[in-house]
Amino acid sequence: MSERHLACTVDELEPGTSMTVKGPVPAIALHRTESGAFFATADTCTHEEWSLGDEGDLEGDELVCPLHMARFDLATGKALCLPATLGLATYDVVVEAGQVFVVTEPRT
Ligand code: FES
């Protein structure tokens, strides 16, 4: 059953940054683009073990793993280039009353 998990307040995640959400297993990364849109993906890069919430970079609507430069589509989780060949799970994000929740059941 899917549950909402409080990740942070809107003000706690600056545009253009990501964070690893504390609590859910497997870990979820929450991202906020420069334009202010929120996305949630699996936290661990599908190439090797690397936290995309702690160390990932956002470029527009793409998430870049800085370890070997794999790129993922934030909305779909699709792997856009090597060395990643598998996409990331994605999760719904709900913003309510200044709080940001992730739905812990993956969409994909
Ligand atoms: S661990 Fe992410 S690209 Fe290699």
PDB file of C-alpha atoms and ligand atoms in Angstrom:
ATOM      1  CA  MET A   1       0.000   0.000   0.000  1.00  0.00           C
ATOM      2  CA  SER A   2       1.348   3.411  -0.907  1.00  0.00           C
ATOM      3  CA  GLU A   3       1.924   5.946   1.806  1.00  0.00           C
ATOM      4  CA  ARG A   4       2.845   9.563   1.862  1.00  0.00           C
ATOM      5  CA  HIS A   5       6.105  10.325   3.600  1.00  0.00           C
ATOM      6  CA  LEU A   6       6.974  13.874   4.695  1.00  0.00           C
ATOM      7  CA  ALA A   7      10.279  14.756   3.041  1.00  0.00           C
ATOM      8  CA  CYS A   8      10.755  18.424   3.907  1.00  0.00           C
ATOM      9  CA  THR A   9       9.151  21.823   3.684  1.00  0.00           C
ATOM     10  CA  VAL A  10       9.215  23.654   0.355  1.00  0.00           C
ATOM     11  CA  ASP A  11      11.720  26.167   1.755  1.00  0.00           C
ATOM     12  CA  GLU A  12      14.138  23.457   2.884  1.00  0.00           C
ATOM     13  CA  LEU A  13      15.007  22.348  -0.663  1.00  0.00           C
ATOM     14  CA  GLU A  14      16.484  25.132  -2.768  1.00  0.00           C
ATOM     15  CA  PRO A  15      15.743  25.165  -6.507  1.00  0.00           C
ATOM     16  CA  GLY A  16      18.425  23.274  -8.427  1.00  0.00           C
ATOM     17  CA  THR A  17      19.226  20.911  -5.577  1.00  0.00           C
ATOM     18  CA  SER A  18      18.432  17.375  -4.405  1.00  0.00           C
ATOM     19  CA  MET A  19      18.242  15.544  -1.112  1.00  0.00           C
ATOM     20  CA  THR A  20      17.966  11.999   0.124  1.00  0.00           C
ATOM     21  CA  VAL A  21      14.669  11.567   1.934  1.00  0.00           C
ATOM     22  CA  LYS A  22      15.195  10.142   5.397  1.00  0.00           C
ATOM     23  CA  GLY A  23      13.151   7.053   6.195  1.00  0.00           C
ATOM     24  CA  PRO A  24      11.905   5.158   3.137  1.00  0.00           C
ATOM     25  CA  VAL A  25      13.602   1.888   2.188  1.00  0.00           C
ATOM     26  CA  PRO A  26      14.755   1.631  -0.551  1.00  0.00           C
ATOM     27  CA  ALA A  27      15.951   5.214  -0.346  1.00  0.00           C
ATOM     28  CA  ILE A  28      14.220   7.958  -2.348  1.00  0.00           C
ATOM     29  CA  ALA A  29      15.846  11.117  -3.694  1.00  0.00           C
ATOM     30  CA  LEU A  30      13.820  14.323  -3.918  1.00  0.00           C
ATOM     31  CA  HIS A  31      14.820  16.871  -6.554  1.00  0.00           C
ATOM     32  CA  ARG A  32      13.734  20.472  -7.162  1.00  0.00           C
ATOM     33  CA  THR A  33      14.545  21.919 -10.548  1.00  0.00           C
ATOM     34  CA  GLU A  34      15.653  25.508 -11.104  1.00  0.00           C
ATOM     35  CA  SER A  35      12.097  26.207 -12.266  1.00  0.00           C
ATOM     36  CA  GLY A  36      10.783  24.946  -8.918  1.00  0.00           C
ATOM     37  CA  ALA A  37       9.253  21.614  -9.985  1.00  0.00           C
ATOM     38  CA  PHE A  38       9.629  18.667  -7.617  1.00  0.00           C
ATOM     39  CA  PHE A  39      10.495  15.121  -8.750  1.00  0.00           C
ATOM     40  CA  ALA A  40      11.314  11.967  -6.805  1.00  0.00           C
ATOM     41  CA  THR A  41      13.448   9.061  -7.993  1.00  0.00           C
ATOM     42  CA  ALA A  42      15.244   6.101  -6.538  1.00  0.00           C
ATOM     43  CA  ASP A  43      18.241   7.413  -4.624  1.00  0.00           C
ATOM     44  CA  THR A  44      20.809   4.912  -5.886  1.00  0.00           C
ATOM     45  CA  CYS A  45      22.272   5.211  -9.386  1.00  0.00           C
ATOM     46  CA  THR A  46      21.543   2.123 -11.463  1.00  0.00           C
ATOM     47  CA  HIS A  47      25.131   1.931 -12.673  1.00  0.00           C
ATOM     48  CA  GLU A  48      26.880   1.532  -9.338  1.00  0.00           C
ATOM     49  CA  GLU A  49      26.122   2.396  -5.738  1.00  0.00           C
ATOM     50  CA  TRP A  50      25.975   6.173  -5.599  1.00  0.00           C
ATOM     51  CA  SER A  51      23.520   8.454  -3.830  1.00  0.00           C
ATOM     52  CA  LEU A  52      21.811  10.756  -6.291  1.00  0.00           C
ATOM     53  CA  GLY A  53      20.066  12.677  -3.542  1.00  0.00           C
ATOM     54  CA  ASP A  54      23.320  13.527  -1.797  1.00  0.00           C
ATOM     55  CA  GLU A  55      25.585  13.813  -4.843  1.00  0.00           C
ATOM     56  CA  GLY A  56      23.478  14.061  -7.998  1.00  0.00           C
ATOM     57  CA  ASP A  57      23.474  17.173 -10.189  1.00  0.00           C
ATOM     58  CA  LEU A  58      20.427  18.696 -11.866  1.00  0.00           C
ATOM     59  CA  GLU A  59      20.612  20.073 -15.389  1.00  0.00           C
ATOM     60  CA  GLY A  60      17.203  21.258 -16.511  1.00  0.00           C
ATOM     61  CA  ASP A  61      14.888  18.260 -16.329  1.00  0.00           C
ATOM     62  CA  GLU A  62      17.771  15.785 -16.197  1.00  0.00           C
ATOM     63  CA  LEU A  63      19.610  14.215 -13.284  1.00  0.00           C
ATOM     64  CA  VAL A  64      23.339  13.630 -13.717  1.00  0.00           C
ATOM     65  CA  CYS A  65      25.305  11.124 -11.671  1.00  0.00           C
ATOM     66  CA  PRO A  66      28.711  12.763 -11.190  1.00  0.00           C
ATOM     67  CA  LEU A  67      30.551   9.488 -10.621  1.00  0.00           C
ATOM     68  CA  HIS A  68      30.518   8.362 -14.275  1.00  0.00           C
ATOM     69  CA  MET A  69      28.179  10.957 -15.847  1.00  0.00           C
ATOM     70  CA  ALA A  70      25.089   8.829 -16.460  1.00  0.00           C
ATOM     71  CA  ARG A  71      22.019  10.959 -17.130  1.00  0.00           C
ATOM     72  CA  PHE A  72      18.401  10.251 -16.241  1.00  0.00           C
ATOM     73  CA  ASP A  73      15.099  11.901 -17.155  1.00  0.00           C
ATOM     74  CA  LEU A  74      13.691  13.287 -13.901  1.00  0.00           C
ATOM     75  CA  ALA A  75      10.063  12.739 -14.889  1.00  0.00           C
ATOM     76  CA  THR A  76      10.311   9.185 -16.197  1.00  0.00           C
ATOM     77  CA  GLY A  77      13.554   7.921 -14.637  1.00  0.00           C
ATOM     78  CA  LYS A  78      14.687   6.739 -18.077  1.00  0.00           C
ATOM     79  CA  ALA A  79      18.442   6.300 -18.516  1.00  0.00           C
ATOM     80  CA  LEU A  80      19.501   8.755 -21.219  1.00  0.00           C
ATOM     81  CA  CYS A  81      23.104   7.697 -21.767  1.00  0.00           C
ATOM     82  CA  LEU A  82      25.751   5.183 -20.819  1.00  0.00           C
ATOM     83  CA  PRO A  83      27.090   3.906 -18.545  1.00  0.00           C
ATOM     84  CA  ALA A  84      23.583   3.543 -17.086  1.00  0.00           C
ATOM     85  CA  THR A  85      21.324   1.205 -19.042  1.00  0.00           C
ATOM     86  CA  LEU A  86      18.559   0.796 -16.477  1.00  0.00           C
ATOM     87  CA  GLY A  87      16.218   3.584 -15.503  1.00  0.00           C
ATOM     88  CA  LEU A  88      15.443   4.821 -12.015  1.00  0.00           C
ATOM     89  CA  ALA A  89      12.175   4.153 -10.235  1.00  0.00           C
ATOM     90  CA  THR A  90      10.109   7.317  -9.955  1.00  0.00           C
ATOM     91  CA  TYR A  91       7.678   8.390  -7.263  1.00  0.00           C
ATOM     92  CA  ASP A  92       4.816  10.852  -7.039  1.00  0.00           C
ATOM     93  CA  VAL A  93       5.390  14.068  -5.116  1.00  0.00           C
ATOM     94  CA  VAL A  94       2.606  15.951  -3.355  1.00  0.00           C
ATOM     95  CA  VAL A  95       3.036  19.542  -2.161  1.00  0.00           C
ATOM     96  CA  GLU A  96       0.477  20.639   0.422  1.00  0.00           C
ATOM     97  CA  ALA A  97       0.480  23.629   2.733  1.00  0.00           C
ATOM     98  CA  GLY A  98       4.190  24.230   2.213  1.00  0.00           C
ATOM     99  CA  GLN A  99       5.142  20.619   2.913  1.00  0.00           C
ATOM    100  CA  VAL A 100       6.573  18.171   0.393  1.00  0.00           C
ATOM    101  CA  PHE A 101       5.553  14.511   0.547  1.00  0.00           C
ATOM    102  CA  VAL A 102       6.768  11.570  -1.498  1.00  0.00           C
ATOM    103  CA  VAL A 103       4.481   8.626  -2.224  1.00  0.00           C
ATOM    104  CA  THR A 104       6.547   5.602  -1.235  1.00  0.00           C
ATOM    105  CA  GLU A 105       5.075   3.231  -3.836  1.00  0.00           C
ATOM    106  CA  PRO A 106       7.077   3.669  -7.082  1.00  0.00           C
ATOM    107  CA  ARG A 107       5.239   4.718 -10.240  1.00  0.00           C
ATOM    108  CA  THR A 108       7.584   2.758 -12.478  1.00  0.00           C
TER     109      THR A 108
HETATM  110  S1  FES B   1      27.596   5.246 -10.398  1.00  0.00           S
HETATM  111 FE1  FES B   1      26.292   6.614 -11.461  1.00  0.00          FE
HETATM  112  S2  FES B   1      27.168   6.675 -13.439  1.00  0.00           S
HETATM  113 FE2  FES B   1      28.418   5.251 -12.426  1.00  0.00          FE
END
